[in-house]
């Protein structure tokens, strides 16, 4: 429903991958960044990390700033320490990169003239400079992950370790992160299986990150708990097949402002139902204030519409809304019904009206008043205000 440090948390009773691995005898650890909390987690000042045990971690190793080089240092120490353990382990390493701001990566940034501009953004100097800095952050992250992979080789752990690299949403640029468009939903996913278990190559199958839990549990021979929405794609990794999901559901409620949307996506179509007025395209505050955001945000201030439908084959950038097109009414009706059924079956709180986010709403007010960017700086003031009355 919203950000972990703004009062939203995983519902009680919902299982997690670390919990399931604990049940199967794994030692579980978290190093660096994680953005999940559970069971009414406390505010940000106390959350480091009160909920890690509830999430299923036996150990939590904090890394101040959570920058990739320092996280990699701690991960390598962990691998060396546990390389001879008889008990299997699960290690989740979280990196700050590629969150904004990107200014700290100036020394490793690409030359703006050399970057490849995202096809959903205009090719102008400010956007090129923004992407050049983003690429610098990627280089730092890539180097850190490379060091971790080298340590797996050096310790011999690569022979019996599954490695997964993924992200939680699209890139932090306008028309990407914070939207239900391809650029907002598309995540990186690289999986390396030990030995000769995997068939190498790139897959085009439609997958979702909720599919990772059942996939990993199947790969280690563990039982998958009942009631999961995810579907294992283990067979995809061990064959030349390229078949994934027929569809998956999409949603946004809160980030730094309220912009509730629900949708469904197939390999051909994307349908979105909007539940609030406001601008057609929501831009998270970090991207809104970025050089790229300053270029495009004015033209995105157009009124929202109740529904959207895009033909991804004909319109991959999702610019031509077909919801009222006579030739697409049967498709719109089918996808609309699919979303309605999903919301009902999942007891979506939007069915009962707007979803309040007390801390998110206050954060949005701070941003609107120009007192917070991108919000981290406001927390001392917000909670100081709480304590003083």
Coordinates of C-alpha atoms in Angstrom, one line a residue:
X1 CA 0.0 0.0 0.0
X2 CA 2.9 2.4 0.7
X3 CA 6.4 3.0 1.9
X4 CA 7.7 1.0 4.9
X5 CA 9.1 4.0 6.7
X6 CA 5.8 5.9 6.3
X7 CA 3.7 3.5 8.4
X8 CA 2.8 0.8 5.9
X9 CA 3.7 -2.8 6.7
X10 CA 3.2 -6.4 5.6
X11 CA 0.0 -7.8 7.0
X12 CA 0.2 -10.1 10.0
X13 CA 0.1 -13.8 8.9
X14 CA 1.7 -13.2 5.5
X15 CA 4.7 -15.4 5.1
X16 CA 8.1 -14.3 3.7
X17 CA 10.9 -16.1 1.9
X18 CA 13.3 -15.9 4.9
X19 CA 10.5 -17.4 7.1
X20 CA 10.0 -20.3 4.7
X21 CA 13.7 -20.9 4.4
X22 CA 14.0 -20.9 8.2
X23 CA 11.5 -23.7 8.3
X24 CA 13.7 -25.6 6.0
X25 CA 16.8 -25.3 8.2
X26 CA 18.4 -22.2 6.6
X27 CA 20.3 -19.6 8.5
X28 CA 19.0 -16.2 7.3
X29 CA 20.7 -12.9 7.3
X30 CA 20.2 -9.4 5.9
X31 CA 23.0 -7.0 5.1
X32 CA 22.3 -3.4 4.2
X33 CA 19.1 -2.0 2.8
X34 CA 15.7 -3.5 3.2
X35 CA 12.4 -1.7 2.7
X36 CA 9.9 -4.1 4.3
X37 CA 8.4 -4.0 7.7
X38 CA 5.8 -6.1 9.4
X39 CA 3.2 -6.0 12.1
X40 CA 2.8 -2.2 12.8
X41 CA 6.5 -1.4 12.6
X42 CA 7.6 1.7 14.4
X43 CA 8.6 5.0 12.7
X44 CA 11.8 5.4 10.9
X45 CA 13.9 6.5 13.9
X46 CA 13.4 3.1 15.6
X47 CA 13.0 0.8 12.6
X48 CA 16.7 -0.2 12.2
X49 CA 15.6 -2.8 12.2
X50 CA 13.0 -3.9 14.7
X51 CA 11.1 -5.9 12.2
X52 CA 13.9 -8.1 10.8
X53 CA 13.2 -10.9 13.2
X54 CA 9.5 -10.7 12.3
X55 CA 10.4 -10.8 8.6
X56 CA 12.3 -14.0 9.2
X57 CA 16.0 -13.0 9.6
X58 CA 18.2 -14.6 12.1
X59 CA 20.8 -11.9 11.8
X60 CA 20.9 -8.3 10.6
X61 CA 24.1 -6.5 9.7
X62 CA 23.5 -2.8 9.3
X63 CA 25.7 -0.7 6.9
X64 CA 25.5 3.0 7.4
X65 CA 24.5 4.7 4.2
X66 CA 23.9 1.3 2.6
X67 CA 26.2 2.2 -0.3
X68 CA 27.2 -0.7 -2.5
X69 CA 31.0 -0.8 -1.8
X70 CA 30.5 -1.0 1.9
X71 CA 27.6 -3.5 1.6
X72 CA 29.9 -5.7 -0.6
X73 CA 32.6 -5.5 2.1
X74 CA 30.2 -6.9 4.7
X75 CA 28.9 -9.5 2.3
X76 CA 32.4 -10.8 1.5
X77 CA 33.2 -11.0 5.2
X78 CA 30.0 -13.0 5.7
X79 CA 30.9 -15.4 2.9
X80 CA 34.4 -16.0 4.2
X81 CA 33.0 -16.6 7.7
X82 CA 30.4 -19.0 6.6
X83 CA 32.1 -20.8 3.7
X84 CA 32.5 -24.1 5.6
X85 CA 29.2 -24.1 7.5
X86 CA 27.3 -27.3 7.3
X87 CA 24.0 -25.4 7.7
X88 CA 22.8 -23.7 4.5
X89 CA 22.3 -20.0 4.5
X90 CA 20.2 -17.3 2.8
X91 CA 21.7 -13.9 2.5
X92 CA 19.8 -10.8 1.4
X93 CA 22.1 -7.9 0.5
X94 CA 20.4 -4.6 -0.1
X95 CA 22.1 -1.6 -1.9
X96 CA 21.2 2.1 -1.9
X97 CA 22.2 2.4 -5.5
X98 CA 20.4 3.4 -7.7
X99 CA 18.3 5.7 -5.5
X100 CA 18.5 9.4 -6.1
X101 CA 20.3 11.8 -5.8
X102 CA 22.9 10.8 -8.3
X103 CA 25.2 13.8 -7.7
X104 CA 27.7 11.7 -5.6
X105 CA 28.5 9.6 -8.6
X106 CA 29.9 12.5 -10.7
X107 CA 33.4 11.2 -10.7
X108 CA 32.3 7.9 -12.4
X109 CA 29.5 9.3 -14.5
X110 CA 29.4 8.7 -18.3
X111 CA 30.0 11.5 -20.7
X112 CA 26.5 12.9 -21.5
X113 CA 27.1 12.7 -25.2
X114 CA 27.7 8.9 -24.9
X115 CA 24.6 7.8 -23.0
X116 CA 21.6 6.0 -24.5
X117 CA 18.5 8.1 -23.7
X118 CA 15.4 6.2 -22.4
X119 CA 12.9 6.1 -25.2
X120 CA 10.2 7.5 -22.9
X121 CA 12.2 10.7 -22.3
X122 CA 13.2 13.6 -24.6
X123 CA 16.8 13.6 -25.9
X124 CA 17.9 17.0 -24.4
X125 CA 21.1 18.0 -22.5
X126 CA 19.5 17.9 -19.0
X127 CA 18.2 14.4 -19.5
X128 CA 21.5 13.2 -20.9
X129 CA 23.3 14.6 -17.9
X130 CA 20.9 13.0 -15.5
X131 CA 21.3 9.6 -17.2
X132 CA 25.1 10.0 -17.2
X133 CA 25.0 10.3 -13.4
X134 CA 22.6 7.4 -13.1
X135 CA 25.0 5.3 -15.1
X136 CA 27.7 6.2 -12.7
X137 CA 25.6 4.8 -9.9
X138 CA 25.1 1.7 -11.9
X139 CA 28.9 1.3 -12.3
X140 CA 29.4 1.5 -8.6
X141 CA 26.7 -1.1 -8.1
X142 CA 28.0 -3.4 -10.8
X143 CA 31.5 -3.3 -9.4
X144 CA 30.3 -4.2 -5.9
X145 CA 28.2 -7.1 -7.3
X146 CA 31.2 -8.3 -9.3
X147 CA 33.3 -8.4 -6.1
X148 CA 30.7 -10.5 -4.4
X149 CA 30.6 -12.9 -7.3
X150 CA 34.4 -13.2 -7.2
X151 CA 34.2 -14.0 -3.5
X152 CA 31.7 -16.7 -4.2
X153 CA 34.2 -18.2 -6.6
X154 CA 37.2 -17.8 -4.2
X155 CA 35.4 -19.5 -1.3
X156 CA 34.0 -22.3 -3.5
X157 CA 30.5 -21.4 -2.5
X158 CA 29.6 -20.8 -6.2
X159 CA 29.4 -24.6 -6.5
X160 CA 26.2 -24.9 -4.4
X161 CA 24.8 -21.3 -4.3
X162 CA 21.9 -19.8 -6.2
X163 CA 22.5 -16.1 -6.9
X164 CA 19.6 -13.7 -7.7
X165 CA 20.0 -10.1 -8.7
X166 CA 16.8 -8.1 -8.9
X167 CA 15.3 -4.7 -8.3
X168 CA 11.9 -3.6 -6.8
X169 CA 10.6 -1.2 -9.4
X170 CA 11.5 0.7 -12.5
X171 CA 14.2 3.4 -12.8
X172 CA 13.8 6.6 -10.8
X173 CA 13.0 8.8 -13.7
X174 CA 9.7 10.5 -14.7
X175 CA 7.4 8.3 -16.7
X176 CA 9.0 5.2 -15.0
X177 CA 9.1 4.7 -11.2
X178 CA 5.7 5.4 -9.7
X179 CA 3.8 4.5 -12.8
X180 CA 2.1 1.3 -14.0
X181 CA 3.8 1.7 -17.4
X182 CA 6.4 -0.7 -18.7
X183 CA 9.3 1.5 -17.5
X184 CA 7.8 1.7 -14.0
X185 CA 7.1 -2.1 -13.7
X186 CA 10.2 -3.5 -15.5
X187 CA 12.8 -4.8 -13.1
X188 CA 16.2 -6.4 -13.5
X189 CA 16.3 -10.1 -12.9
X190 CA 19.5 -12.3 -13.2
X191 CA 19.5 -15.8 -11.8
X192 CA 22.6 -18.0 -11.7
X193 CA 22.2 -21.6 -10.7
X194 CA 25.2 -23.7 -9.5
X195 CA 27.0 -26.1 -11.8
X196 CA 25.2 -27.1 -14.9
X197 CA 21.7 -26.9 -13.5
X198 CA 20.7 -23.9 -15.6
X199 CA 20.3 -23.5 -19.4
X200 CA 22.0 -20.1 -20.1
X201 CA 20.3 -17.4 -22.1
X202 CA 17.9 -14.5 -22.0
X203 CA 14.2 -15.2 -21.5
X204 CA 11.3 -13.1 -22.8
X205 CA 8.7 -14.7 -20.6
X206 CA 6.3 -12.5 -18.6
X207 CA 7.3 -12.9 -14.9
X208 CA 6.6 -11.1 -11.6
X209 CA 8.9 -10.8 -8.6
X210 CA 6.3 -12.5 -6.4
X211 CA 7.2 -15.6 -8.5
X212 CA 10.7 -15.7 -6.9
X213 CA 9.6 -17.3 -3.6
X214 CA 7.9 -20.4 -5.2
X215 CA 10.7 -20.6 -7.7
X216 CA 13.5 -20.7 -5.1
X217 CA 11.6 -23.1 -2.9
X218 CA 11.2 -25.5 -5.8
X219 CA 14.8 -25.2 -6.7
X220 CA 15.9 -26.3 -3.2
X221 CA 13.3 -29.0 -3.0
X222 CA 11.2 -27.3 -0.3
X223 CA 7.5 -27.4 0.0
X224 CA 5.7 -24.2 -1.2
X225 CA 3.1 -22.9 1.3
X226 CA -0.5 -22.8 0.2
X227 CA -2.1 -19.5 -0.8
X228 CA 0.8 -17.8 -2.6
X229 CA 0.0 -15.6 -5.5
X230 CA 3.4 -16.3 -7.1
X231 CA 4.0 -19.1 -9.6
X232 CA 7.3 -21.0 -9.9
X233 CA 9.2 -20.5 -13.1
X234 CA 12.0 -23.0 -12.1
X235 CA 11.4 -25.0 -15.3
X236 CA 12.1 -21.9 -17.3
X237 CA 15.7 -21.8 -15.9
X238 CA 16.4 -25.4 -16.7
X239 CA 15.1 -25.7 -20.3
X240 CA 14.9 -23.7 -23.5
X241 CA 11.2 -22.9 -22.8
X242 CA 10.2 -19.3 -22.9
X243 CA 6.7 -19.5 -21.4
X244 CA 5.8 -17.4 -18.4
X245 CA 2.6 -15.9 -17.0
X246 CA -0.5 -15.1 -19.1
X247 CA -0.9 -11.9 -17.0
X248 CA -0.1 -10.2 -13.7
X249 CA -1.8 -7.5 -11.6
X250 CA -0.3 -4.1 -10.9
X251 CA -1.0 -1.5 -8.2
X252 CA 0.0 1.8 -6.6
X253 CA -1.6 3.5 -3.6
X254 CA 0.9 5.7 -1.7
X255 CA 4.4 6.8 -2.3
X256 CA 5.1 10.4 -1.4
X257 CA 1.5 11.3 -2.4
X258 CA -1.8 9.5 -2.9
X259 CA -2.2 8.2 -6.4
X260 CA -4.3 4.9 -6.2
X261 CA -4.3 2.8 -9.3
X262 CA -5.0 -0.9 -10.1
X263 CA -4.3 -2.7 -13.3
X264 CA -3.6 -5.9 -15.1
X265 CA -1.0 -6.6 -17.8
X266 CA -0.7 -9.3 -20.4
X267 CA 2.0 -9.7 -23.0
X268 CA -0.2 -7.6 -25.4
X269 CA -2.3 -5.2 -23.3
X270 CA -2.1 -3.0 -20.2
X271 CA -5.3 -1.9 -18.5
X272 CA -5.3 0.6 -15.6
X273 CA -8.1 1.8 -13.4
X274 CA -7.5 5.2 -11.7
X275 CA -9.2 5.9 -8.4
X276 CA -8.3 9.6 -7.8
X277 CA -8.2 12.9 -9.6
X278 CA -4.9 14.7 -10.2
X279 CA -2.3 14.6 -12.9
X280 CA -2.4 11.8 -15.5
X281 CA 1.2 10.8 -14.7
X282 CA 2.4 10.6 -11.1
X283 CA 6.1 11.5 -10.6
X284 CA 7.7 10.6 -7.3
X285 CA 9.3 13.7 -5.7
X286 CA 12.9 12.6 -6.2
X287 CA 12.3 12.2 -10.0
X288 CA 10.0 15.3 -10.0
X289 CA 12.8 17.5 -8.7
X290 CA 15.5 15.9 -10.9
X291 CA 16.9 17.4 -14.1
X292 CA 14.8 15.0 -16.1
X293 CA 11.7 15.9 -14.1
X294 CA 12.2 19.6 -14.6
X295 CA 12.2 19.0 -18.4
X296 CA 9.0 17.0 -18.6
X297 CA 6.8 17.7 -15.6
X298 CA 4.9 20.7 -17.0
X299 CA 3.6 18.7 -20.0
X300 CA 2.5 15.9 -17.7
X301 CA 0.1 18.1 -15.7
X302 CA -3.0 17.0 -17.6
X303 CA -6.2 15.7 -15.9
X304 CA -6.4 12.1 -14.9
X305 CA -8.8 9.7 -16.6
X306 CA -10.9 6.9 -15.0
X307 CA -9.4 4.1 -17.2
X308 CA -6.6 3.4 -19.5
X309 CA -6.0 0.7 -22.1
X310 CA -2.9 0.3 -24.2
X311 CA -1.9 -2.1 -27.0
X312 CA 1.7 -2.8 -26.1
X313 CA 2.5 -4.3 -29.5
X314 CA 1.3 -1.2 -31.4
X315 CA 2.1 1.4 -28.7
X316 CA 5.0 0.2 -26.5
X317 CA 5.4 3.6 -24.9
X318 CA 1.7 3.6 -23.8
X319 CA 0.7 7.0 -25.2
X320 CA -2.5 6.1 -27.1
X321 CA -5.3 5.4 -24.7
X322 CA -7.7 3.0 -26.4
X323 CA -10.3 2.7 -23.6
X324 CA -13.0 4.3 -25.8
X325 CA -11.9 2.8 -29.1
X326 CA -14.8 0.7 -30.5
X327 CA -12.5 -2.1 -31.7
X328 CA -11.2 -2.7 -28.1
X329 CA -14.3 -2.7 -26.1
X330 CA -14.4 -6.5 -25.6
X331 CA -10.7 -6.5 -24.5
X332 CA -11.4 -3.6 -22.1
X333 CA -14.4 -5.4 -20.6
X334 CA -12.4 -8.6 -20.0
X335 CA -9.5 -6.8 -18.3
X336 CA -11.8 -4.6 -16.3
X337 CA -13.6 -7.6 -14.9
X338 CA -10.3 -9.3 -14.2
X339 CA -9.1 -6.3 -12.1
X340 CA -12.5 -6.1 -10.3
X341 CA -12.4 -9.8 -9.4
X342 CA -8.8 -9.5 -8.1
X343 CA -9.7 -6.5 -5.9
X344 CA -12.7 -8.4 -4.5
X345 CA -10.7 -11.7 -3.9
X346 CA -7.9 -9.8 -2.3
X347 CA -10.2 -7.7 -0.1
X348 CA -8.6 -4.5 -1.5
X349 CA -9.1 -1.7 0.9
X350 CA -9.9 0.7 -2.0
X351 CA -13.2 -1.0 -2.3
X352 CA -14.1 0.7 1.0
X353 CA -13.0 4.1 -0.1
X354 CA -9.7 6.1 0.0
X355 CA -6.8 4.6 1.8
X356 CA -5.3 6.9 4.4
X357 CA -1.6 7.1 4.9
X358 CA -1.1 9.4 8.0
X359 CA 2.7 9.6 7.8
X360 CA 2.6 9.6 3.9
X361 CA 0.1 12.5 4.0
X362 CA 2.2 14.5 6.3
X363 CA 5.3 13.8 4.2
X364 CA 3.4 15.0 1.1
X365 CA 2.4 18.2 3.0
X366 CA 6.1 18.8 3.9
X367 CA 7.1 18.4 0.3
X368 CA 4.3 20.7 -1.0
X369 CA 5.5 23.3 1.4
X370 CA 9.0 23.0 0.1
X371 CA 10.4 21.7 3.4
X372 CA 11.4 18.2 2.4
X373 CA 13.4 16.6 -0.3
X374 CA 13.1 13.8 -0.9
X375 CA 11.7 13.3 2.6
X376 CA 14.5 11.8 4.6
X377 CA 15.5 15.3 6.0
X378 CA 11.9 15.9 7.2
X379 CA 11.8 13.0 9.6
X380 CA 13.6 14.6 12.5
X381 CA 11.3 17.7 12.3
X382 CA 8.1 15.6 11.9
X383 CA 8.7 13.4 14.9
X384 CA 10.1 16.4 16.9
X385 CA 6.8 18.1 16.2
X386 CA 5.0 15.0 17.5
X387 CA 7.0 15.0 20.8
X388 CA 6.5 18.7 21.5
X389 CA 2.8 18.7 21.1

